[in-house]
Short mmCIF file of C-alpha atoms in Angstrom, two decimals:
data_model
loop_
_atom_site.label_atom_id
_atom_site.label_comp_id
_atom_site.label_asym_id
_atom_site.label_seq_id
_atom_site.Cartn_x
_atom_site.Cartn_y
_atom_site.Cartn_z
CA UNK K 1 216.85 28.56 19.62
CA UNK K 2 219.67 31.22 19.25
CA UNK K 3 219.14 34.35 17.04
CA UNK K 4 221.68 37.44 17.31
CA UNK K 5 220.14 40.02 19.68
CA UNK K 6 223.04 42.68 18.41
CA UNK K 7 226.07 43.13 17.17
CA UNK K 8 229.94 45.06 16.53
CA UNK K 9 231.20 44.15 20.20
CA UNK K 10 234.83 44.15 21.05
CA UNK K 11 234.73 41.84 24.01
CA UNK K 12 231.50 40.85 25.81
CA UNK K 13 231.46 40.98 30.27
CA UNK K 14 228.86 42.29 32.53
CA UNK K 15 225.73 40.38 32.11
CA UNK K 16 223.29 41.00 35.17
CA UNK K 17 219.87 41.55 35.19
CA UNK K 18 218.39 43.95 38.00
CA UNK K 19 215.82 42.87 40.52
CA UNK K 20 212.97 43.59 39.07
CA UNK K 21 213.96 41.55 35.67
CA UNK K 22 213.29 44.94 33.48
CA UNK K 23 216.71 46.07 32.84
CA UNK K 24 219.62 44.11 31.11
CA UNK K 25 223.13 45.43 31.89
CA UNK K 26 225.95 44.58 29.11
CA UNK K 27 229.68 45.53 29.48
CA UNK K 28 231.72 45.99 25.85
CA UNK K 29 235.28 45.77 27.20
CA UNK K 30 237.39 47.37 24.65
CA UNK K 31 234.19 49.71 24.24
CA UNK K 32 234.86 51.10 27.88
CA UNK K 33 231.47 51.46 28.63
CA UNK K 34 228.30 49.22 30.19
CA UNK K 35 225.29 49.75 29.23
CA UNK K 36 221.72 49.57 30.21
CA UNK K 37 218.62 48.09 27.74
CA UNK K 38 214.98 47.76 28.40
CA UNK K 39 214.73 43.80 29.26
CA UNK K 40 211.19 41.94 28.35
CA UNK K 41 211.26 38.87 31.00
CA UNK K 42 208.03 37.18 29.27
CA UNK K 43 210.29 37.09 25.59
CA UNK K 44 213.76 37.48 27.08
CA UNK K 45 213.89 40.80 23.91
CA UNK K 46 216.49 43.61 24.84
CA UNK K 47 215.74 47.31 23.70
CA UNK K 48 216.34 50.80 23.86
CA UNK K 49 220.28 50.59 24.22
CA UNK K 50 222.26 53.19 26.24
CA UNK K 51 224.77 54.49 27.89
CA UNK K 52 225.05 53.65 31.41
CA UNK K 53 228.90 53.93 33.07
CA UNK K 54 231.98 55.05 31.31
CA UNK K 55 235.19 53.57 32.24
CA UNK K 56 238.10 55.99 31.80
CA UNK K 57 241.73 55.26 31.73
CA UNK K 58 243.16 51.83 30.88
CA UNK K 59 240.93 48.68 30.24
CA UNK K 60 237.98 48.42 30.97
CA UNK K 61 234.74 47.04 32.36
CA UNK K 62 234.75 43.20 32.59
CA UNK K 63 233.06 41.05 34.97
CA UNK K 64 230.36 42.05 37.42
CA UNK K 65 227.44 41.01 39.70
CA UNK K 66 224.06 42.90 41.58
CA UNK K 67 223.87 43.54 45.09
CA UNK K 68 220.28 43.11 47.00
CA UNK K 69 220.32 46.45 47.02
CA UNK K 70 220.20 46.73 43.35
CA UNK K 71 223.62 48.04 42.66
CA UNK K 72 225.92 46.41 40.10
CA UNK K 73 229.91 45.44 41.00
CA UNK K 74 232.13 45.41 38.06
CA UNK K 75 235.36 45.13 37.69
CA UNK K 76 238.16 47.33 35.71
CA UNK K 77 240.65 45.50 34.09
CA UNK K 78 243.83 47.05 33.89
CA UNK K 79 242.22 49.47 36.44
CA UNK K 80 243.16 47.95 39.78
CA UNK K 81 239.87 48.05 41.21
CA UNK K 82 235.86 47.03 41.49
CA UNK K 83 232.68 50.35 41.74
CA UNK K 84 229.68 49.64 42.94
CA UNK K 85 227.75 52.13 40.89
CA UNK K 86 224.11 52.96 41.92
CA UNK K 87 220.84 51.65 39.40
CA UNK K 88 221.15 55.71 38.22
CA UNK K 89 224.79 55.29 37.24
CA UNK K 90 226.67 56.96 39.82
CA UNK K 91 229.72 55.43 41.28
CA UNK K 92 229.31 54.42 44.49
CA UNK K 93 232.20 53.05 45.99
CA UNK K 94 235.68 52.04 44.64
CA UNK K 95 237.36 49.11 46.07
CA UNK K 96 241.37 49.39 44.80
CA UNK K 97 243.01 45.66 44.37
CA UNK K 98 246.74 45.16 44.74
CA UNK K 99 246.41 43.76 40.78
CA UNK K 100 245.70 45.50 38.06
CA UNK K 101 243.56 43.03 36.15
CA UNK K 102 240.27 42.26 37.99
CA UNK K 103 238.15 40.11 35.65
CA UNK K 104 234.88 39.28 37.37
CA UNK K 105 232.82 39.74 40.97
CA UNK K 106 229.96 37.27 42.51
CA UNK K 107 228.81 36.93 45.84
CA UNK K 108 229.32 33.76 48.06
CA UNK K 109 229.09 32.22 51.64
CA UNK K 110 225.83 30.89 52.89
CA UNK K 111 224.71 34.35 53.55
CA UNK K 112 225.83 35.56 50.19
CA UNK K 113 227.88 38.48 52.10
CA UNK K 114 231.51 37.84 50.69
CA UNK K 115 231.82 39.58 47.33
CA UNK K 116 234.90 37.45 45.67
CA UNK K 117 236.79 38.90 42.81
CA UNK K 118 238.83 36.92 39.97
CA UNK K 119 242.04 38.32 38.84
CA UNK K 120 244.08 37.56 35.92
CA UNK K 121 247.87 37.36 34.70
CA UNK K 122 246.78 36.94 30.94
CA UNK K 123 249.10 39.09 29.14
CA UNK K 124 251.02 40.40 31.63
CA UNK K 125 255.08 40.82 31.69
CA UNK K 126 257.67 39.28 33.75
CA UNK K 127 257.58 42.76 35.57
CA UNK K 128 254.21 43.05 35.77
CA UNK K 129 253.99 39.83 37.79
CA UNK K 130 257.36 40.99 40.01
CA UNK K 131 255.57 43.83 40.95
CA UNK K 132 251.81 42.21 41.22
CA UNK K 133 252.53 38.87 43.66
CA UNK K 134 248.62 38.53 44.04
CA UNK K 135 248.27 38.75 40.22
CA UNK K 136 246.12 35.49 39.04
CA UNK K 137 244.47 35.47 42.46
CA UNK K 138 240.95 35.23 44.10
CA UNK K 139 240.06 38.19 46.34
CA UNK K 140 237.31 37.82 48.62
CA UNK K 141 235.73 41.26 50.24
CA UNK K 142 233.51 42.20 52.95
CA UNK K 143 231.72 44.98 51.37
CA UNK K 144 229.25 45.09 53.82
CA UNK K 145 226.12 44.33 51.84
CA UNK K 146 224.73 41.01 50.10
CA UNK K 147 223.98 39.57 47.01
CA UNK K 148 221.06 37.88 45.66
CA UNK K 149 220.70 33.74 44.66
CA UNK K 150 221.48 33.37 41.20
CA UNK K 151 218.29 31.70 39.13
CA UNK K 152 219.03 28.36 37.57
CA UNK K 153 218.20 27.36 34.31
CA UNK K 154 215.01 25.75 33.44
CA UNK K 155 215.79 24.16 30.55
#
């Protein structure tokens, strides 16, 4: 079935569930922020909406994964860069890209230990690209931690 679980979002990124399967993290793009909900595995409901990280500057959050250490990678588009930000909301780490528009993060290789990041030229001017030659490209990053297996769909 499909029912709307909420609403007034600019542009949707960011979902990742934590280890545990109790908290839902949602990124709202044009919103600048990502935020953190009560998750009910059993009924798959989403409550108590708040704050979580603030993105300042340009863009925003977009993309992102979990770590098996239960930190979250997200990307900043228009903000040259992917945070690892802790499960309490403190950034981490910052990873600066040589583009400005990161769009998403997930972890690969057969030991899951390569964090690869997406990277767009949607939108971007003729200068933009001059300056940005890896613009549109796929990064990938030893970060020096893993991620976990993505679950597959049942249904």
């Amino acid at each position: 079935s499909v029912h709307k679980v909420f609403g007034e979002i600019g542009i949707s990124n960011c979902f990742i569930w934590s280890l545990d399967n109790r908290t839902f993290y949602f990124a709202d793009t044009l919103d600048k922020r990502v935020y953190r909900y009560d998750y009910d595995h059993r009924s798959g409901a989403v409550s108590n909406r708040r704050p979580f990280v603030e993105f300042t500057g340009n863009g925003g959050p977009d993309g992102g994964t979990i770590d098996e250490e239960g930190f979250l990678w997200i990307t900043h588009f228009d903000g040259w860069r992917v945070i690892r930000v802790a499960p309490d909301g403190r950034i981490d780490r910052e990873i600066r890209l040589p583009t400005s528009r990161p769009t998403s993060a997930m972890f690969g290789g057969p030991q899951l230990d390569t964090l690869y990041v997406t990277t767009a030229i949607w939108d971007s001017t003729p200068e933009q690209l001059k300056s940005q030659k890896n613009a549109g490209g796929l990064f990938a990053l030893d970060v020096g931690v893993r991620g976990v297996p993505e679950p597959r769909f049942a249904g």
